[in-house]
XYZ file of C-alpha atoms in Angstrom:
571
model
C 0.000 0.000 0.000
C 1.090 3.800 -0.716
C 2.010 5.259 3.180
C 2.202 8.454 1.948
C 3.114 11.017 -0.942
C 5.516 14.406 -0.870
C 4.047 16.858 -3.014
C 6.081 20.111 -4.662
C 5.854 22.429 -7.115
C 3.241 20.732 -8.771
C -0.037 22.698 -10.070
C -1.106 24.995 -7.342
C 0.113 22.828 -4.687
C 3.420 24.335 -3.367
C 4.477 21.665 -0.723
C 2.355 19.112 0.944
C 2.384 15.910 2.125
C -0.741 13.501 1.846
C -1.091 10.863 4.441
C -2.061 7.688 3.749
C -2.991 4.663 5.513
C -4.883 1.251 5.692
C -8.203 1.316 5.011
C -10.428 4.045 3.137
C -8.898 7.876 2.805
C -11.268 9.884 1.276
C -9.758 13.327 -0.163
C -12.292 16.291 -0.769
C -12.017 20.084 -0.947
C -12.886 23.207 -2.464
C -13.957 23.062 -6.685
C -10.565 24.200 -7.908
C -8.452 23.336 -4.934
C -5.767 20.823 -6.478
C -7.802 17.344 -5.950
C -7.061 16.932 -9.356
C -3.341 17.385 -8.887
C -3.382 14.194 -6.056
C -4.345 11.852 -9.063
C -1.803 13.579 -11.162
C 0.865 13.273 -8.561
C -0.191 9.493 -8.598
C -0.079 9.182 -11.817
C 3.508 10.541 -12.232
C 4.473 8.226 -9.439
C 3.232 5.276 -11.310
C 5.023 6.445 -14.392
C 1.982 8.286 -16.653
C 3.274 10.935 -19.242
C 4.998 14.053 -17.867
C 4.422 17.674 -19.203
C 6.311 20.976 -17.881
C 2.243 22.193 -17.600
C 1.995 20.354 -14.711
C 5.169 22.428 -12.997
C 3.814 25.553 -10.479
C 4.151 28.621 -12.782
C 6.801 30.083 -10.092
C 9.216 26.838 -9.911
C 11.642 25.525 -11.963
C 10.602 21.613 -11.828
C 7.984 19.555 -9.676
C 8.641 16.950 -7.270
C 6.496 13.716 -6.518
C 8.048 11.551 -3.737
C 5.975 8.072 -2.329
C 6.596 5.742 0.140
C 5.200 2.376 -0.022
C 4.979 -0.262 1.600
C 5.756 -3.707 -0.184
C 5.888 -7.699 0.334
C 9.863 -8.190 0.121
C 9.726 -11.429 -1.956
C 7.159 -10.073 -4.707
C 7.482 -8.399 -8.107
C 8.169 -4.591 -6.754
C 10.680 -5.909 -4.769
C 12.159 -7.781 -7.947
C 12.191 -4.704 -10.109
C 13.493 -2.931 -7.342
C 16.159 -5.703 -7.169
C 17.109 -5.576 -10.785
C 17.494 -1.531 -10.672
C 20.046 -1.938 -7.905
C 17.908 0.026 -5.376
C 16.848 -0.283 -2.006
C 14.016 -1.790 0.137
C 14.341 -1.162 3.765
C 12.195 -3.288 6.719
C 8.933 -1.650 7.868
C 10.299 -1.646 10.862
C 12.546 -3.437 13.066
C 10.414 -6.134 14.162
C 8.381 -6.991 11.122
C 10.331 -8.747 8.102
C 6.844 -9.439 6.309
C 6.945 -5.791 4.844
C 9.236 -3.599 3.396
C 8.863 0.154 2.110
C 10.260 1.199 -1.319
C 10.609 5.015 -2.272
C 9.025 5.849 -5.874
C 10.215 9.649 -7.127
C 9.560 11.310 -10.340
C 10.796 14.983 -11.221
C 9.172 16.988 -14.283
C 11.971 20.013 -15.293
C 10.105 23.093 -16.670
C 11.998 22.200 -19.762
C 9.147 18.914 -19.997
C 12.239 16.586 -19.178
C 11.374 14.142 -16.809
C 13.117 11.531 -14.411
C 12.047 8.637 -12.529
C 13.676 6.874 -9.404
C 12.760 3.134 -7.369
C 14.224 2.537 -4.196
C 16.890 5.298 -5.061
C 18.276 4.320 -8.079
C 17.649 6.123 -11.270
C 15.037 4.418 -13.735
C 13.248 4.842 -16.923
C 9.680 6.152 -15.939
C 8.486 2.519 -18.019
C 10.287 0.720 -14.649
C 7.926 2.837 -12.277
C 4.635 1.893 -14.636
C 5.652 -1.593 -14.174
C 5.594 -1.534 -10.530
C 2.507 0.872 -10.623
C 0.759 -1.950 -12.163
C 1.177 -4.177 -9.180
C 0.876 -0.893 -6.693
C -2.014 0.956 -7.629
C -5.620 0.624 -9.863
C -6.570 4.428 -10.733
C -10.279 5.026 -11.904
C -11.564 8.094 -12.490
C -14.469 9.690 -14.820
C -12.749 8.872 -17.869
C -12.807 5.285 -17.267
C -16.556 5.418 -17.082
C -16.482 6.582 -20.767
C -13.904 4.575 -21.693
C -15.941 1.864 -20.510
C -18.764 2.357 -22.559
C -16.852 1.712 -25.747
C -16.342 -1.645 -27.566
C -12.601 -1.980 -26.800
C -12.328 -1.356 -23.486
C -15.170 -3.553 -22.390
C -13.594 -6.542 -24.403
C -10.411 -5.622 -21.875
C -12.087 -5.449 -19.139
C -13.574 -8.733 -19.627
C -10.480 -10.468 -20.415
C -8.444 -8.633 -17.539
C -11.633 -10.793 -15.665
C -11.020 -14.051 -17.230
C -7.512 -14.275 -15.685
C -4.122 -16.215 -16.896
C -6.507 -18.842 -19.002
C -7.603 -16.079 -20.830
C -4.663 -14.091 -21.034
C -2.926 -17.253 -22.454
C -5.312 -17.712 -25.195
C -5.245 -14.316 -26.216
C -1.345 -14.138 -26.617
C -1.679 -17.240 -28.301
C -4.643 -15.852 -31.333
C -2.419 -12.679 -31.275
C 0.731 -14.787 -32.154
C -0.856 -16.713 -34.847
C -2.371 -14.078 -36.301
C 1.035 -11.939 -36.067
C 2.601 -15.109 -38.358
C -0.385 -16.163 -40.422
C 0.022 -12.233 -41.453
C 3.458 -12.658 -42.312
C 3.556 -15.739 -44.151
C 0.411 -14.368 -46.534
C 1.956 -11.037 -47.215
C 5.701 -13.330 -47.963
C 2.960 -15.581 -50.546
C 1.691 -12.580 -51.911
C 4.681 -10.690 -52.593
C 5.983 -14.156 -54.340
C 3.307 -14.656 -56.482
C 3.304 -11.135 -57.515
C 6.658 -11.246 -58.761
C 6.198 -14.495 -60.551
C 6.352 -12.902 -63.721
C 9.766 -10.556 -62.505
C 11.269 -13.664 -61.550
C 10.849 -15.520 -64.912
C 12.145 -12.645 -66.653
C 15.035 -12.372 -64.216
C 15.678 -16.128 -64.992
C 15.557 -15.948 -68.871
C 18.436 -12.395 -68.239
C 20.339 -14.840 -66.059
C 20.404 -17.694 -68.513
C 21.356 -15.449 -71.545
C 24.427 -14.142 -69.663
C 25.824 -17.495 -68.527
C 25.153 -18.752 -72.117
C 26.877 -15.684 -73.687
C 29.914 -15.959 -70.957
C 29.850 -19.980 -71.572
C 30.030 -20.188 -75.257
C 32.672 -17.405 -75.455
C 34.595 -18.689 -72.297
C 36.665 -15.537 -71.532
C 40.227 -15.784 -69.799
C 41.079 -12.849 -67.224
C 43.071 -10.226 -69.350
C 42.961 -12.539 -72.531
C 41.611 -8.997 -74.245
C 44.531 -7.340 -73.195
C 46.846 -9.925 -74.333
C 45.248 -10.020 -77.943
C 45.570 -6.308 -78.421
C 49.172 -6.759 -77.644
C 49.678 -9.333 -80.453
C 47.704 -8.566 -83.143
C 50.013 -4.980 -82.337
C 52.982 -7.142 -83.331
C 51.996 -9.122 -86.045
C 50.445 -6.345 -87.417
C 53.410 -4.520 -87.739
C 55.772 -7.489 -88.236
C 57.945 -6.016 -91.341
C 58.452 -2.959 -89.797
C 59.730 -4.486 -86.835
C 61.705 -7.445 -88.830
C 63.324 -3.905 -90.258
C 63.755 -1.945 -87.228
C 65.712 -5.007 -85.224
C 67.361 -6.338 -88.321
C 69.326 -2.862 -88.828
C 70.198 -2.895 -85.188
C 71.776 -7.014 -85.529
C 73.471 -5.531 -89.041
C 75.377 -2.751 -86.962
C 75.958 -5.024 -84.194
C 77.593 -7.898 -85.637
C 77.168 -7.527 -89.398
C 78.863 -6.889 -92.613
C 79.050 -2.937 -92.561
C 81.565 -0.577 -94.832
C 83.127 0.960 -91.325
C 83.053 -2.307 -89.609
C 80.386 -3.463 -86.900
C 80.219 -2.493 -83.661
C 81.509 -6.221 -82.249
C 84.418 -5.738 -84.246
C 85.177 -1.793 -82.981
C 84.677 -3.824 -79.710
C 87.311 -6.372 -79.944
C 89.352 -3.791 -80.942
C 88.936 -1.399 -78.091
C 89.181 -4.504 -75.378
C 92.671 -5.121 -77.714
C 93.982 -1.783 -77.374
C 93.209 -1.302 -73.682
C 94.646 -4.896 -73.056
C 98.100 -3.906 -74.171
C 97.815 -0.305 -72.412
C 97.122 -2.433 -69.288
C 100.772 -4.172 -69.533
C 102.624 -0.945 -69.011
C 99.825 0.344 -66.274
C 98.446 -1.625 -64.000
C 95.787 1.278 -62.976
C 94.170 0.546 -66.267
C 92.866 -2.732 -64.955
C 89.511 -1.877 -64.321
C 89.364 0.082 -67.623
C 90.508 -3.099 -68.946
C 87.390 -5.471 -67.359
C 84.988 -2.520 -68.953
C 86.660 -3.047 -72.230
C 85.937 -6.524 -71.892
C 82.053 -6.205 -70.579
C 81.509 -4.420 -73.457
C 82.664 -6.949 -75.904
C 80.476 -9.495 -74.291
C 77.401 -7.142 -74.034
C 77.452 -6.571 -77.439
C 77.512 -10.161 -78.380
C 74.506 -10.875 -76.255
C 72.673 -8.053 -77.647
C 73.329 -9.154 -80.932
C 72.109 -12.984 -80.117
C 68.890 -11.741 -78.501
C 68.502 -9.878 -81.704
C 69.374 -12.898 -83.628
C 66.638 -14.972 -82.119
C 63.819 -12.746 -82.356
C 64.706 -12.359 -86.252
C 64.238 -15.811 -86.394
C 61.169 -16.409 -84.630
C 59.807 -13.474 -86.161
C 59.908 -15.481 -89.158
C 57.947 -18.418 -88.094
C 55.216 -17.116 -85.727
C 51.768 -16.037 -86.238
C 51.709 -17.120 -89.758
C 47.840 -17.333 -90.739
C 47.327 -16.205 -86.707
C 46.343 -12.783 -87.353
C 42.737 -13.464 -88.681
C 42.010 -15.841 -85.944
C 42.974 -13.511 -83.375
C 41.184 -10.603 -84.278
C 37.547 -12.836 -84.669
C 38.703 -13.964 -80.876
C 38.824 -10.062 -79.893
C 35.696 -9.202 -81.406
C 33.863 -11.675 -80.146
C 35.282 -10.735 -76.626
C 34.514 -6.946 -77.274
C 30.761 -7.936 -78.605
C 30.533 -9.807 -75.061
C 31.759 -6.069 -72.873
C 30.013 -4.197 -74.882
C 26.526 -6.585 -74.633
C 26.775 -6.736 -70.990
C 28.809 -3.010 -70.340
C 31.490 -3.897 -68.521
C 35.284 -5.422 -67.919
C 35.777 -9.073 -68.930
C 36.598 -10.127 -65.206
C 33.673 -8.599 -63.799
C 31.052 -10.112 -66.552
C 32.433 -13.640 -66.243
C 32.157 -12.724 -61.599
C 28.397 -11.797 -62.748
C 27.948 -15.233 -64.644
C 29.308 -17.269 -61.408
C 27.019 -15.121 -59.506
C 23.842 -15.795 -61.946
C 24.393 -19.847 -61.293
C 24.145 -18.842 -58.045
C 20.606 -16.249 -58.505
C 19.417 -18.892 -60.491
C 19.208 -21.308 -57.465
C 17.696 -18.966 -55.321
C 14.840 -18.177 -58.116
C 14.244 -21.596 -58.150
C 14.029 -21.483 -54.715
C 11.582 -19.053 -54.569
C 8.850 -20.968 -57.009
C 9.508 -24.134 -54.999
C 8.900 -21.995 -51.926
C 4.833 -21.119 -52.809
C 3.546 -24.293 -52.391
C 5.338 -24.968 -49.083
C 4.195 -21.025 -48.438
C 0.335 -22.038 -49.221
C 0.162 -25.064 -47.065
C 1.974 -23.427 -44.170
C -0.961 -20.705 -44.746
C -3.730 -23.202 -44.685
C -2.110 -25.261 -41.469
C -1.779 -21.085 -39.464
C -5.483 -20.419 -40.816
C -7.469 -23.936 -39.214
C -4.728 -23.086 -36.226
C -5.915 -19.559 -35.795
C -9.562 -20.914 -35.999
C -9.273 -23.208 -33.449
C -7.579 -20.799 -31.042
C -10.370 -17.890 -31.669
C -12.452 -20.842 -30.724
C -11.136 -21.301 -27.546
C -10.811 -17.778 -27.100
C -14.315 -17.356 -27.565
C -15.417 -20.167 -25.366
C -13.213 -18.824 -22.640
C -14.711 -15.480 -23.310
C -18.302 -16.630 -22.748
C -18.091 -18.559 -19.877
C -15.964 -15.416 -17.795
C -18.668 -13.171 -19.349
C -21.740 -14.999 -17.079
C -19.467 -14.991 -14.275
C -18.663 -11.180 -14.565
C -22.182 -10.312 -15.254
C -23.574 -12.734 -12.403
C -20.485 -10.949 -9.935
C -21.316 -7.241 -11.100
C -24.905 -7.840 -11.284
C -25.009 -8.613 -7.154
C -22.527 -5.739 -6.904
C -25.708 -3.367 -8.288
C -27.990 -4.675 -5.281
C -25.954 -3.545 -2.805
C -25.505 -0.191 -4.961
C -29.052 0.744 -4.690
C -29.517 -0.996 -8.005
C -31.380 -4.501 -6.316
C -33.458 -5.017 -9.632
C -30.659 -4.083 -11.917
C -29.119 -6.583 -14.767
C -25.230 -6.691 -16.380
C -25.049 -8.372 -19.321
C -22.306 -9.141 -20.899
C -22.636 -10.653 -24.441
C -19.712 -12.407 -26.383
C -21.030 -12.640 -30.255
C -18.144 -14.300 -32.298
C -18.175 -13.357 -35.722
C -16.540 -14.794 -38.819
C -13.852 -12.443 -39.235
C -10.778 -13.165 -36.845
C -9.036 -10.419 -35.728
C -5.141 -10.059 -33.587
C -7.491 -9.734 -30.178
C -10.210 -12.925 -31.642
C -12.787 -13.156 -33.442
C -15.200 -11.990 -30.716
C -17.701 -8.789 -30.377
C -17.807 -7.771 -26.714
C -20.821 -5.871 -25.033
C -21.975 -4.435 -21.576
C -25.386 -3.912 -21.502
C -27.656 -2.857 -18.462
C -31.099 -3.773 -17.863
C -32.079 -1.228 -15.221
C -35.172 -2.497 -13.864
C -37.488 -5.478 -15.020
C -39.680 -5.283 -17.705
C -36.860 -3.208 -19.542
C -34.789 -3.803 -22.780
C -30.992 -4.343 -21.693
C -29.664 -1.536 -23.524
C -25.580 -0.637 -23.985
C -23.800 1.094 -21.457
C -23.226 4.300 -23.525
C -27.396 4.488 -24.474
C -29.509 3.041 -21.711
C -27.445 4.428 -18.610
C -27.171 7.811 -16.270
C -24.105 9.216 -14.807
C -25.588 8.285 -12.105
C -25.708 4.562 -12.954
C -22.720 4.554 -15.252
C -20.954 5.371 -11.743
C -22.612 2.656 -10.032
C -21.842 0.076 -13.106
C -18.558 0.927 -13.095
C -17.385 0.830 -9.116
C -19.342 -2.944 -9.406
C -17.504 -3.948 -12.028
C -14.138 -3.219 -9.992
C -15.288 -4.564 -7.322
C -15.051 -7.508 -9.454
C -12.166 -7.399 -11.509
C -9.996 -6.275 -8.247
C -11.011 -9.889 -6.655
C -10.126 -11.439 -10.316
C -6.615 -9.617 -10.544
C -6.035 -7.578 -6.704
C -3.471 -5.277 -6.399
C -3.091 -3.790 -3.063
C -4.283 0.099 -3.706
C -7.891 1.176 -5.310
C -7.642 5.132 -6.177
C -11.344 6.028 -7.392
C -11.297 9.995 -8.893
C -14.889 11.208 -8.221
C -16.715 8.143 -9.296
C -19.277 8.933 -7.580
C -20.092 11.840 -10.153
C -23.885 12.028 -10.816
C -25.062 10.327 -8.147
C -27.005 11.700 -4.728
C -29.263 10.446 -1.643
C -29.170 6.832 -0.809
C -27.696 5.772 -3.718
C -24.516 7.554 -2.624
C -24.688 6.239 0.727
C -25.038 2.538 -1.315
C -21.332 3.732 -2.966
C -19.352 4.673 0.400
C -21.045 1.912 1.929
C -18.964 -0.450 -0.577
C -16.102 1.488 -1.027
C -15.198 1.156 2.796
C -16.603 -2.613 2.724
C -13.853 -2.767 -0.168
C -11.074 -1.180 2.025
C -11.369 -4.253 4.031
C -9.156 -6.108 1.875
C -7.436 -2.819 -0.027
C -6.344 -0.095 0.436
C -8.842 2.711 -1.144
C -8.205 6.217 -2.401
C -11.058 8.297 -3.147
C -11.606 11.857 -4.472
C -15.504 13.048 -3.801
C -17.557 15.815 -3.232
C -20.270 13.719 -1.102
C -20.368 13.443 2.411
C -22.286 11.121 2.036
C -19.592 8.871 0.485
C -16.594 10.615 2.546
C -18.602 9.799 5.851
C -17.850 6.132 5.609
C -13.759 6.747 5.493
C -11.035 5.509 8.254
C -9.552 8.469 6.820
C -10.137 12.221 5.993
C -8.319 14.756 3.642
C -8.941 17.988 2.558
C -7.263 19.981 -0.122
C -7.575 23.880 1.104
C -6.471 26.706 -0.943
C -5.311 30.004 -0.218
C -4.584 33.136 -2.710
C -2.638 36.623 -1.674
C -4.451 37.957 -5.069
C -1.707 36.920 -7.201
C -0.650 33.536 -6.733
C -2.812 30.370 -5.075
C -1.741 28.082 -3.393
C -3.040 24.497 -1.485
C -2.175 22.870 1.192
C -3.312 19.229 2.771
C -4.426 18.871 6.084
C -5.232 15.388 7.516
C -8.820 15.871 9.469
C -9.262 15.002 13.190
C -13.097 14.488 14.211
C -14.097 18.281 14.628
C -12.298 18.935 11.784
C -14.505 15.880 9.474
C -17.707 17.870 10.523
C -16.605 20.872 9.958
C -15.576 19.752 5.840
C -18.896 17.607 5.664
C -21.452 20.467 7.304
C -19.439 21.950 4.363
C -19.489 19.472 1.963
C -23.840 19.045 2.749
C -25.033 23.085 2.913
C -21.940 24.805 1.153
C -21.683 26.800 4.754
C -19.449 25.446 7.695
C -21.636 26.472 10.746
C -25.002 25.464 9.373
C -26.806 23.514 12.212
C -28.755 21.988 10.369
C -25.327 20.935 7.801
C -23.885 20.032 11.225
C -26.093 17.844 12.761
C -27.092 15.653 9.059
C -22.924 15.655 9.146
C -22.922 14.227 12.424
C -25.812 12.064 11.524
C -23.972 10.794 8.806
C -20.785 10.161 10.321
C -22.535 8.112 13.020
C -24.148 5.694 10.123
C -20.465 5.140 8.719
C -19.069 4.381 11.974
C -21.772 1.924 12.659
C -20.797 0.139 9.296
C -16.761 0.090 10.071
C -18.245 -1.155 12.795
């Protein structure tokens, strides 16, 4: 249960601190006094949305702070745990409870931060133990309730872990039936891409097949057909350089000027010895030439013999590898990579046709699956909707509703949808004799109140959680009817802890405990306080609270009277 909450900054409250306790607290107060800011403090604690509207014009960020107290071994203490924060004993003596501190902080800025037992946490990590700390309900909820959607989750919050199982399960199947029909679609719709893909693929691996390109053979034939296309030039051009090398020549060749140089410096060398070296050049020179002039020599002679008849056949082979670039725009290397690669596509293509008829009967198998889990769904459904009606229905008696009906009807329809196939409806029968009628046509405020606090009467014994906050609920309702309300509310803080925000004595009369938001203004800037009420101080806000006038007699004594009936029910 929440022991209490630190209040700052927020809204017109500038600091306050609202007790809490076991039992029933009822809050009330002057119209415009910051009740509403309570809920939104509570809702910040539990991790709701944060906006810098909520931050008092004169501060620079609002504070929430709660204390609560928890059972050490369950799930707030494991997120707790897992955040690396702290929760101390109750007290010395008592190791059944222990009390966690939940913070929040909104900056004027709209940035917002979140702490659990004093560690630092995403404000998701607060909503997740808000979800096992406190149920708010408030006005909106009635109209909430009155639509399709929320009654369908209302009923299956009722119908527990059974239900909750079979839901997750129609919502999985239908998640994959989904996706496997959109991956059949999308390959049957590109049938026809495919096939033409295919036929491209083929055509290149042909084309790359029958001409059977080596890497850089194009390079290689250009540099050929360059010789043998210019073959008597070039039997010219190295043929004069063998002739003055080592050939008949009117001045002599160069081999022979060499053998007489090497001759020369030879006999030099026998008067000088420093002419050795000179000498060894001499004779390099003698045998460079005659190298030169046999690598000349040879390609003379080959120069003869090859690439007769070649020259023809080599320039068909380079056109038909330049036909092949230019067909397929691009290097010789990279089209035959794209060929190895199109083996490869062609698999996968293959693949993919081969793939729709597995695709189809994994379809049909998801589809008679789905069925028979909406089935179940819906069968679950109907048998938690008689119990919910039956439960909320005796709720209404004791809400000054005895000949009241809830219905709840479950039609399935054919059409199977991620939450089931199933059509949920509330609908109220107010007296006998009378059509049941849905929530949103054939009920008051008054009795849309009424409906609403039965049905959490409920759905608190289907899923409990230890705290009940109820935000003027009691909105449209009067006389003994709202008696009926705080009569059940504090029969409900029996086994919670309840939270409620009204403007009825007649509903605040029946609380353990009693709060009242008071305001104050200087002309300029209001502010509200919280003051927990001692016994004088309870008549005082419900003379107040019954005649608008806090020493009416008459307000006094009906305050008194009805503070004596809700002490006679506590007791």
């Amino acid at each position: 249960m929440l022991d209490d909450i630190e209040i700052r900054s927020l809204g017109v409250i500038d600091q306050a601190r609202l007790p809490l306790g076991p039992g029933f607290t009822a809050i009330t107060g002057e119209t415009g006094a910051g009740k509403t800011m309570v809920v939104t403090a509570l809702g910040l604690l539990l991790g709701g949305r944060a906006t810098s509207d909520a931050v008092r014009a004169d501060a620079d960020k609002a504070v929430v702070e709660g204390h609560a107290v928890i059972d050490p071994s369950g799930p707030i203490a494991e997120l707790v745990a897992e955040a690396g924060g702290d929760a101390e004993p109750f007290t010395e003596d008592d190791a059944t409870r222990a009390e966690v501190v939940l913070a929040r902080q909104v900056a004027k800025s709209g940035r917002s931060r979140a702490w659990l037992g004093g560690r630092a946490v995403p404000a998701s990590v607060l909503a997740s133990a808000g979800e096992h700390l406190v149920a708010v309900h408030g006005q909106s909820e009635q109209l909430r309730l009155t639509r399709e959607e929320a009654q369908r989750t209302a009923l299956d919050r009722f119908g527990g872990v059974e239900v909750a199982d079979a839901l997750e399960r129609v919502a999985a199947l239908y998640d994959e039936l989904r996706e496997r029909k959109q991956e059949l679609d999308a390959l049957c719709a590109s049938a026809g891409e495919r096939e033409a893909e295919r036929e491209g693929l083929r055509k290149l691996a042909d084309a790359v097949d029958a001409v059977a390109p080596q890497p850089g053979e194009d390079k290689e034939l250009l540099g050929r057909i360059e010789r043998l296309s210019n073959r008597e030039q070039l039997r010219s051009d190295v043929g004069g350089a063998h002739e003055l090398l080592s050939g008949e020549h009117p001045a002599g060749s160069l081999r022979d000027r060499a053998r007489e140089v090497r001759t020369a410096v030879d006999r030099a060398l026998r008067s000088d010895s420093s002419l050795e070296s000179v000498a060894e050049a001499a004779n390099d020179l003698e045998y460079t030439i005659d190298d030169l002039a046999a690598q000349l020599g040879g390609y003379l002679a080959d120069l003869d013999t090859d690439g007769v008849g070649e020259l023809d056949s080599l320039n068909d082979r380079l056109a038909a590898l330049e036909d092949l670039k230019r067909r397929y725009d691009g290097e010789l290397d990279e089209i035959a990579e794209r060929a190895a690669d199109a083996g490869r596509r062609l698999l996968e293509l293959t693949g993919a046709d081969t793939r729709i008829p597995q695709l189809a009967e994994t379809v049909e198998a998801l589809a008679a699956d789905l069925d028979e889990a909406a089935t179940r769904l819906s069968n679950l459904r109907a048998a938690a909707a008689q119990e919910l009606a039956e439960g909320a229905t005796g709720e209404l008696a004791a809400l000054a509703m005895p000949n009241a009906r809830l219905h709840v009807d479950v039609t399935p329809g054919e059409r199977i949808r991620r939450t089931g196939r199933d059509q949920v409806q509330f609908l109220l029968t107010p007296h006998p004799g009378a059509k049941p009628s849905p929530l949103a046509v054939g009920a008051s405020g008054g009795e849309l109140s009424r409906v609403m606090l039965a049905l959490e009467v409920v759905l608190a014994a289907a899923s409990p959680v230890p705290t009940l906050v109820f935000d003027e609920v009691d909105a449209g309702v009067g006389g003994a009817a709202a008696l009926e309300i705080g009569a059940r509310l504090q029969r409900l803080a029996t086994t919670s802890q309840v939270i409620v925000v009204t403007h009825l004595a007649q509903v605040a009369a029946f609380a353990d405990h009693h709060v009242r938001i008071e305001k104050a203004t200087d002309g300029q800037v209001t502010t509200s306080s919280i003051r927990e009420l001692d016994a004088p101080g309870r008549v005082e806000e419900m003379t107040r609270l019954l005649s608008g006038l806090t020493e009416s007699e008459t307000g006094r004594a009906h305050a008194e009277e009805l503070l004596r009936r809700g002490a006679r029910e506590v007791g």
